[in-house]
PDB file of N, CA and C in Angstrom:
ATOM      1  N   UNK A   1     219.526 161.864   4.792  1.00 48.00           N
ATOM      2  CA  UNK A   1     219.258 162.412   3.835  1.00 48.00           C
ATOM      3  C   UNK A   1     218.527 161.854   2.764  1.00 48.00           C
ATOM      4  N   UNK A   2     217.239 162.214   2.025  1.00 64.00           N
ATOM      5  CA  UNK A   2     216.128 160.876   0.772  1.00 64.00           C
ATOM      6  C   UNK A   2     216.962 161.567   0.278  1.00 64.00           C
ATOM      7  N   UNK A   3     216.932 159.691   0.148  1.00 76.00           N
ATOM      8  CA  UNK A   3     217.689 158.881  -1.329  1.00 76.00           C
ATOM      9  C   UNK A   3     217.196 159.744  -2.165  1.00 76.00           C
ATOM     10  N   UNK A   4     215.655 160.023  -3.085  1.00 85.00           N
ATOM     11  CA  UNK A   4     215.237 160.560  -4.087  1.00 85.00           C
ATOM     12  C   UNK A   4     216.771 161.801  -4.154  1.00 85.00           C
ATOM     13  N   UNK A   5     216.289 163.202  -3.046  1.00 86.00           N
ATOM     14  CA  UNK A   5     216.794 164.075  -3.114  1.00 86.00           C
ATOM     15  C   UNK A   5     218.454 163.873  -3.079  1.00 86.00           C
ATOM     16  N   UNK A   6     218.900 163.174  -2.847  1.00 91.00           N
ATOM     17  CA  UNK A   6     220.314 162.304  -3.127  1.00 91.00           C
ATOM     18  C   UNK A   6     220.772 161.961  -4.188  1.00 91.00           C
ATOM     19  N   UNK A   7     219.676 161.624  -4.918  1.00 93.00           N
ATOM     20  CA  UNK A   7     219.835 160.699  -6.606  1.00 93.00           C
ATOM     21  C   UNK A   7     220.195 162.066  -7.631  1.00 93.00           C
ATOM     22  N   UNK A   8     218.749 163.037  -7.034  1.00 94.00           N
ATOM     23  CA  UNK A   8     218.354 164.295  -7.763  1.00 94.00           C
ATOM     24  C   UNK A   8     220.104 165.204  -7.637  1.00 94.00           C
ATOM     25  N   UNK A   9     220.049 165.246  -6.685  1.00 95.00           N
ATOM     26  CA  UNK A   9     221.766 166.212  -6.826  1.00 95.00           C
ATOM     27  C   UNK A   9     222.761 165.815  -7.061  1.00 95.00           C
ATOM     28  N   UNK A  10     222.763 164.328  -7.530  1.00 95.00           N
ATOM     29  CA  UNK A  10     223.974 163.740  -8.432  1.00 95.00           C
ATOM     30  C   UNK A  10     223.813 163.901  -9.549  1.00 95.00           C
ATOM     31  N   UNK A  11     222.186 163.692 -10.089  1.00 96.00           N
ATOM     32  CA  UNK A  11     222.218 163.856 -11.335  1.00 96.00           C
ATOM     33  C   UNK A  11     222.586 165.628 -11.608  1.00 96.00           C
ATOM     34  N   UNK A  12     221.845 166.143 -10.927  1.00 97.00           N
ATOM     35  CA  UNK A  12     221.915 167.779 -11.312  1.00 97.00           C
ATOM     36  C   UNK A  12     223.250 168.230 -11.630  1.00 97.00           C
ATOM     37  N   UNK A  13     223.710 167.990 -10.644  1.00 97.00           N
ATOM     38  CA  UNK A  13     225.646 167.924 -10.617  1.00 97.00           C
ATOM     39  C   UNK A  13     226.020 167.141 -11.988  1.00 97.00           C
ATOM     40  N   UNK A  14     226.234 166.475 -12.387  1.00 97.00           N
ATOM     41  CA  UNK A  14     226.227 166.068 -13.124  1.00 97.00           C
ATOM     42  C   UNK A  14     225.979 166.858 -14.434  1.00 97.00           C
ATOM     43  N   UNK A  15     224.564 166.785 -14.887  1.00 98.00           N
ATOM     44  CA  UNK A  15     224.532 167.996 -16.036  1.00 98.00           C
ATOM     45  C   UNK A  15     225.198 169.373 -15.663  1.00 98.00           C
ATOM     46  N   UNK A  16     225.434 170.064 -14.101  1.00 98.00           N
ATOM     47  CA  UNK A  16     226.146 170.935 -14.331  1.00 98.00           C
ATOM     48  C   UNK A  16     227.225 170.658 -14.640  1.00 98.00           C
ATOM     49  N   UNK A  17     228.270 169.675 -14.201  1.00 97.00           N
ATOM     50  CA  UNK A  17     229.547 169.713 -14.919  1.00 97.00           C
ATOM     51  C   UNK A  17     229.502 169.588 -16.775  1.00 97.00           C
ATOM     52  N   UNK A  18     228.795 169.132 -16.846  1.00 97.00           N
ATOM     53  CA  UNK A  18     228.750 168.505 -18.229  1.00 97.00           C
ATOM     54  C   UNK A  18     228.218 170.073 -19.341  1.00 97.00           C
ATOM     55  N   UNK A  19     227.493 170.919 -18.498  1.00 97.00           N
ATOM     56  CA  UNK A  19     227.101 172.158 -19.531  1.00 97.00           C
ATOM     57  C   UNK A  19     228.081 173.008 -19.717  1.00 97.00           C
ATOM     58  N   UNK A  20     228.847 172.893 -18.285  1.00 98.00           N
ATOM     59  CA  UNK A  20     230.190 174.183 -17.820  1.00 98.00           C
ATOM     60  C   UNK A  20     231.386 173.894 -18.827  1.00 98.00           C
ATOM     61  N   UNK A  21     231.263 171.953 -19.067  1.00 97.00           N
ATOM     62  CA  UNK A  21     232.333 171.699 -19.796  1.00 97.00           C
ATOM     63  C   UNK A  21     231.903 172.032 -21.260  1.00 97.00           C
ATOM     64  N   UNK A  22     230.467 172.005 -21.970  1.00 96.00           N
ATOM     65  CA  UNK A  22     230.815 172.869 -22.928  1.00 96.00           C
ATOM     66  C   UNK A  22     230.980 173.758 -23.331  1.00 96.00           C
ATOM     67  N   UNK A  23     230.758 174.705 -21.874  1.00 97.00           N
ATOM     68  CA  UNK A  23     230.803 176.684 -21.949  1.00 97.00           C
ATOM     69  C   UNK A  23     229.510 177.074 -22.229  1.00 97.00           C
ATOM     70  N   UNK A  24     228.559 176.365 -22.003  1.00 97.00           N
ATOM     71  CA  UNK A  24     227.106 177.290 -21.985  1.00 97.00           C
ATOM     72  C   UNK A  24     226.210 177.318 -20.622  1.00 97.00           C
ATOM     73  N   UNK A  25     225.525 178.021 -20.977  1.00 98.00           N
ATOM     74  CA  UNK A  25     225.003 178.992 -19.510  1.00 98.00           C
ATOM     75  C   UNK A  25     223.391 177.737 -19.772  1.00 98.00           C
ATOM     76  N   UNK A  26     223.241 178.010 -18.352  1.00 97.00           N
ATOM     77  CA  UNK A  26     222.237 177.332 -17.893  1.00 97.00           C
ATOM     78  C   UNK A  26     221.069 177.624 -18.846  1.00 97.00           C
ATOM     79  N   UNK A  27     220.587 178.919 -18.971  1.00 98.00           N
ATOM     80  CA  UNK A  27     219.696 179.780 -19.646  1.00 98.00           C
ATOM     81  C   UNK A  27     219.530 178.912 -21.045  1.00 98.00           C
ATOM     82  N   UNK A  28     220.686 178.940 -21.651  1.00 98.00           N
ATOM     83  CA  UNK A  28     220.486 178.056 -22.562  1.00 98.00           C
ATOM     84  C   UNK A  28     220.552 176.834 -23.632  1.00 98.00           C
ATOM     85  N   UNK A  29     221.193 176.018 -22.085  1.00 98.00           N
ATOM     86  CA  UNK A  29     220.580 174.381 -22.187  1.00 98.00           C
ATOM     87  C   UNK A  29     218.871 174.177 -21.834  1.00 98.00           C
ATOM     88  N   UNK A  30     218.352 175.419 -20.889  1.00 98.00           N
ATOM     89  CA  UNK A  30     217.095 175.129 -21.032  1.00 98.00           C
ATOM     90  C   UNK A  30     216.235 175.206 -21.984  1.00 98.00           C
ATOM     91  N   UNK A  31     216.977 176.126 -22.914  1.00 97.00           N
ATOM     92  CA  UNK A  31     216.287 176.661 -24.507  1.00 97.00           C
ATOM     93  C   UNK A  31     216.706 175.332 -25.524  1.00 97.00           C
ATOM     94  N   UNK A  32     217.485 175.049 -24.876  1.00 97.00           N
ATOM     95  CA  UNK A  32     217.829 174.189 -26.108  1.00 97.00           C
ATOM     96  C   UNK A  32     217.189 172.341 -25.595  1.00 97.00           C
ATOM     97  N   UNK A  33     217.001 172.467 -24.438  1.00 97.00           N
ATOM     98  CA  UNK A  33     215.911 171.060 -23.765  1.00 97.00           C
ATOM     99  C   UNK A  33     214.580 171.156 -23.909  1.00 97.00           C
ATOM    100  N   UNK A  34     214.204 172.759 -24.324  1.00 96.00           N
ATOM    101  CA  UNK A  34     212.804 173.543 -24.518  1.00 96.00           C
ATOM    102  C   UNK A  34     211.761 172.938 -23.250  1.00 96.00           C
ATOM    103  N   UNK A  35     212.830 173.898 -21.878  1.00 95.00           N
ATOM    104  CA  UNK A  35     212.383 173.907 -20.700  1.00 95.00           C
ATOM    105  C   UNK A  35     212.771 175.531 -19.598  1.00 95.00           C
ATOM    106  N   UNK A  36     211.722 175.437 -19.034  1.00 96.00           N
ATOM    107  CA  UNK A  36     211.896 176.781 -18.268  1.00 96.00           C
ATOM    108  C   UNK A  36     213.152 176.583 -17.476  1.00 96.00           C
ATOM    109  N   UNK A  37     213.791 178.323 -17.526  1.00 96.00           N
ATOM    110  CA  UNK A  37     215.420 178.346 -17.424  1.00 96.00           C
ATOM    111  C   UNK A  37     215.253 178.312 -15.892  1.00 96.00           C
ATOM    112  N   UNK A  38     214.112 178.766 -15.360  1.00 97.00           N
ATOM    113  CA  UNK A  38     214.187 178.184 -13.491  1.00 97.00           C
ATOM    114  C   UNK A  38     213.728 176.752 -13.442  1.00 97.00           C
ATOM    115  N   UNK A  39     213.182 176.259 -14.203  1.00 97.00           N
ATOM    116  CA  UNK A  39     213.054 174.461 -13.708  1.00 97.00           C
ATOM    117  C   UNK A  39     213.955 174.040 -13.833  1.00 97.00           C
ATOM    118  N   UNK A  40     215.317 174.519 -14.864  1.00 98.00           N
ATOM    119  CA  UNK A  40     216.660 174.183 -14.768  1.00 98.00           C
ATOM    120  C   UNK A  40     217.347 174.093 -13.336  1.00 98.00           C
ATOM    121  N   UNK A  41     217.127 174.903 -12.846  1.00 97.00           N
ATOM    122  CA  UNK A  41     217.827 175.221 -12.300  1.00 97.00           C
ATOM    123  C   UNK A  41     217.490 174.329 -11.135  1.00 97.00           C
ATOM    124  N   UNK A  42     216.692 174.275 -10.745  1.00 97.00           N
ATOM    125  CA  UNK A  42     216.000 173.540  -9.821  1.00 97.00           C
ATOM    126  C   UNK A  42     217.083 171.900  -9.910  1.00 97.00           C
ATOM    127  N   UNK A  43     216.576 171.667 -11.504  1.00 97.00           N
ATOM    128  CA  UNK A  43     217.123 170.768 -11.328  1.00 97.00           C
ATOM    129  C   UNK A  43     218.622 170.149 -11.428  1.00 97.00           C
ATOM    130  N   UNK A  44     219.681 171.599 -12.220  1.00 97.00           N
ATOM    131  CA  UNK A  44     220.749 171.300 -11.479  1.00 97.00           C
ATOM    132  C   UNK A  44     221.150 171.454  -9.957  1.00 97.00           C
ATOM    133  N   UNK A  45     220.024 171.692  -9.218  1.00 96.00           N
ATOM    134  CA  UNK A  45     220.506 171.826  -7.826  1.00 96.00           C
ATOM    135  C   UNK A  45     219.661 170.756  -6.705  1.00 96.00           C
ATOM    136  N   UNK A  46     219.058 169.624  -7.698  1.00 95.00           N
ATOM    137  CA  UNK A  46     218.475 168.840  -7.159  1.00 95.00           C
ATOM    138  C   UNK A  46     217.128 168.854  -6.718  1.00 95.00           C
ATOM    139  N   UNK A  47     216.463 169.897  -6.938  1.00 95.00           N
ATOM    140  CA  UNK A  47     215.536 170.831  -5.906  1.00 95.00           C
ATOM    141  C   UNK A  47     213.883 169.835  -6.885  1.00 95.00           C
ATOM    142  N   UNK A  48     213.984 168.906  -7.931  1.00 94.00           N
ATOM    143  CA  UNK A  48     213.023 168.281  -8.249  1.00 94.00           C
ATOM    144  C   UNK A  48     213.028 166.887  -8.938  1.00 94.00           C
ATOM    145  N   UNK A  49     212.006 166.624  -9.152  1.00 91.00           N
ATOM    146  CA  UNK A  49     211.889 165.168  -9.476  1.00 91.00           C
ATOM    147  C   UNK A  49     212.167 164.909 -10.806  1.00 91.00           C
ATOM    148  N   UNK A  50     213.246 164.134 -11.665  1.00 91.00           N
ATOM    149  CA  UNK A  50     213.240 164.270 -13.061  1.00 91.00           C
ATOM    150  C   UNK A  50     212.267 163.445 -13.805  1.00 91.00           C
ATOM    151  N   UNK A  51     211.844 163.506 -14.988  1.00 93.00           N
ATOM    152  CA  UNK A  51     211.428 162.312 -15.760  1.00 93.00           C
ATOM    153  C   UNK A  51     212.432 162.180 -16.710  1.00 93.00           C
ATOM    154  N   UNK A  52     212.207 160.666 -17.601  1.00 94.00           N
ATOM    155  CA  UNK A  52     213.039 160.275 -17.849  1.00 94.00           C
ATOM    156  C   UNK A  52     212.739 160.776 -19.092  1.00 94.00           C
ATOM    157  N   UNK A  53     211.725 161.252 -19.911  1.00 96.00           N
ATOM    158  CA  UNK A  53     211.793 162.325 -21.022  1.00 96.00           C
ATOM    159  C   UNK A  53     212.573 163.379 -20.496  1.00 96.00           C
ATOM    160  N   UNK A  54     212.288 164.433 -19.366  1.00 97.00           N
ATOM    161  CA  UNK A  54     213.280 165.790 -19.641  1.00 97.00           C
ATOM    162  C   UNK A  54     214.866 164.868 -19.282  1.00 97.00           C
ATOM    163  N   UNK A  55     214.971 163.612 -18.719  1.00 96.00           N
ATOM    164  CA  UNK A  55     216.803 163.661 -18.932  1.00 96.00           C
ATOM    165  C   UNK A  55     217.101 163.352 -20.236  1.00 96.00           C
ATOM    166  N   UNK A  56     216.289 163.197 -20.866  1.00 97.00           N
ATOM    167  CA  UNK A  56     216.221 161.999 -22.548  1.00 97.00           C
ATOM    168  C   UNK A  56     216.641 163.777 -23.251  1.00 97.00           C
ATOM    169  N   UNK A  57     216.094 164.731 -22.924  1.00 97.00           N
ATOM    170  CA  UNK A  57     215.772 165.684 -23.741  1.00 97.00           C
ATOM    171  C   UNK A  57     217.485 166.551 -23.456  1.00 97.00           C
ATOM    172  N   UNK A  58     217.546 166.843 -21.965  1.00 98.00           N
ATOM    173  CA  UNK A  58     219.184 166.802 -21.446  1.00 98.00           C
ATOM    174  C   UNK A  58     219.983 166.103 -22.133  1.00 98.00           C
ATOM    175  N   UNK A  59     219.609 165.043 -22.103  1.00 97.00           N
ATOM    176  CA  UNK A  59     221.680 164.663 -22.631  1.00 97.00           C
ATOM    177  C   UNK A  59     221.415 164.507 -24.108  1.00 97.00           C
ATOM    178  N   UNK A  60     220.410 164.601 -24.684  1.00 97.00           N
ATOM    179  CA  UNK A  60     220.429 164.993 -26.399  1.00 97.00           C
ATOM    180  C   UNK A  60     220.931 166.356 -26.743  1.00 97.00           C
ATOM    181  N   UNK A  61     220.995 167.747 -25.237  1.00 97.00           N
ATOM    182  CA  UNK A  61     221.157 168.601 -25.652  1.00 97.00           C
ATOM    183  C   UNK A  61     222.120 168.912 -25.218  1.00 97.00           C
ATOM    184  N   UNK A  62     222.707 168.037 -24.341  1.00 97.00           N
ATOM    185  CA  UNK A  62     224.575 167.972 -24.172  1.00 97.00           C
ATOM    186  C   UNK A  62     225.128 167.219 -24.703  1.00 97.00           C
ATOM    187  N   UNK A  63     224.919 166.302 -25.868  1.00 96.00           N
ATOM    188  CA  UNK A  63     225.449 165.364 -26.923  1.00 96.00           C
ATOM    189  C   UNK A  63     225.959 164.707 -26.334  1.00 96.00           C
ATOM    190  N   UNK A  64     225.567 163.724 -25.564  1.00 96.00           N
ATOM    191  CA  UNK A  64     226.039 162.890 -24.333  1.00 96.00           C
ATOM    192  C   UNK A  64     224.940 161.543 -24.134  1.00 96.00           C
ATOM    193  N   UNK A  65     225.318 160.125 -23.768  1.00 96.00           N
ATOM    194  CA  UNK A  65     224.160 159.002 -23.606  1.00 96.00           C
ATOM    195  C   UNK A  65     223.546 159.612 -22.316  1.00 96.00           C
ATOM    196  N   UNK A  66     222.631 158.933 -22.643  1.00 94.00           N
ATOM    197  CA  UNK A  66     221.896 159.114 -20.992  1.00 94.00           C
ATOM    198  C   UNK A  66     222.128 158.218 -20.057  1.00 94.00           C
ATOM    199  N   UNK A  67     222.539 157.517 -20.268  1.00 93.00           N
ATOM    200  CA  UNK A  67     223.508 156.778 -19.067  1.00 93.00           C
ATOM    201  C   UNK A  67     224.699 157.445 -18.242  1.00 93.00           C
ATOM    202  N   UNK A  68     225.025 158.307 -19.717  1.00 93.00           N
ATOM    203  CA  UNK A  68     226.336 159.640 -18.496  1.00 93.00           C
ATOM    204  C   UNK A  68     225.505 160.126 -17.118  1.00 93.00           C
ATOM    205  N   UNK A  69     223.896 160.735 -17.647  1.00 93.00           N
ATOM    206  CA  UNK A  69     223.409 161.210 -16.536  1.00 93.00           C
ATOM    207  C   UNK A  69     223.392 160.167 -15.264  1.00 93.00           C
ATOM    208  N   UNK A  70     223.244 159.044 -15.469  1.00 91.00           N
ATOM    209  CA  UNK A  70     222.750 158.652 -14.350  1.00 91.00           C
ATOM    210  C   UNK A  70     223.846 157.315 -14.092  1.00 91.00           C
ATOM    211  N   UNK A  71     224.982 156.860 -14.994  1.00 90.00           N
ATOM    212  CA  UNK A  71     225.428 155.829 -14.567  1.00 90.00           C
ATOM    213  C   UNK A  71     225.829 155.587 -13.070  1.00 90.00           C
ATOM    214  N   UNK A  72     225.934 154.404 -12.743  1.00 86.00           N
ATOM    215  CA  UNK A  72     226.541 154.115 -11.405  1.00 86.00           C
ATOM    216  C   UNK A  72     225.174 154.673 -10.052  1.00 86.00           C
ATOM    217  N   UNK A  73     224.034 155.319 -10.542  1.00 83.00           N
ATOM    218  CA  UNK A  73     223.299 155.654  -8.856  1.00 83.00           C
ATOM    219  C   UNK A  73     221.748 155.178  -9.160  1.00 83.00           C
ATOM    220  N   UNK A  74     221.752 154.807 -10.431  1.00 61.00           N
ATOM    221  CA  UNK A  74     220.275 153.982 -10.530  1.00 61.00           C
ATOM    222  C   UNK A  74     220.102 152.936 -11.149  1.00 61.00           C
TER     223      UNK A  74
END
């Protein structure tokens, strides 16, 4: 498995887990981040490369430190 793809999948899974713990939908998180819902789906499944800016927006919307998304993998 490609390392970038594996990293993207891990980060995407962390985002999904945090979102579900908050009890919000993927669509709601996308709106909070000003991201297209279809792009949020790709992010959570690891099918897109995330920019630092996008990860910052997601961590802010989830109310968690940025490092919570990347801790131990980057």
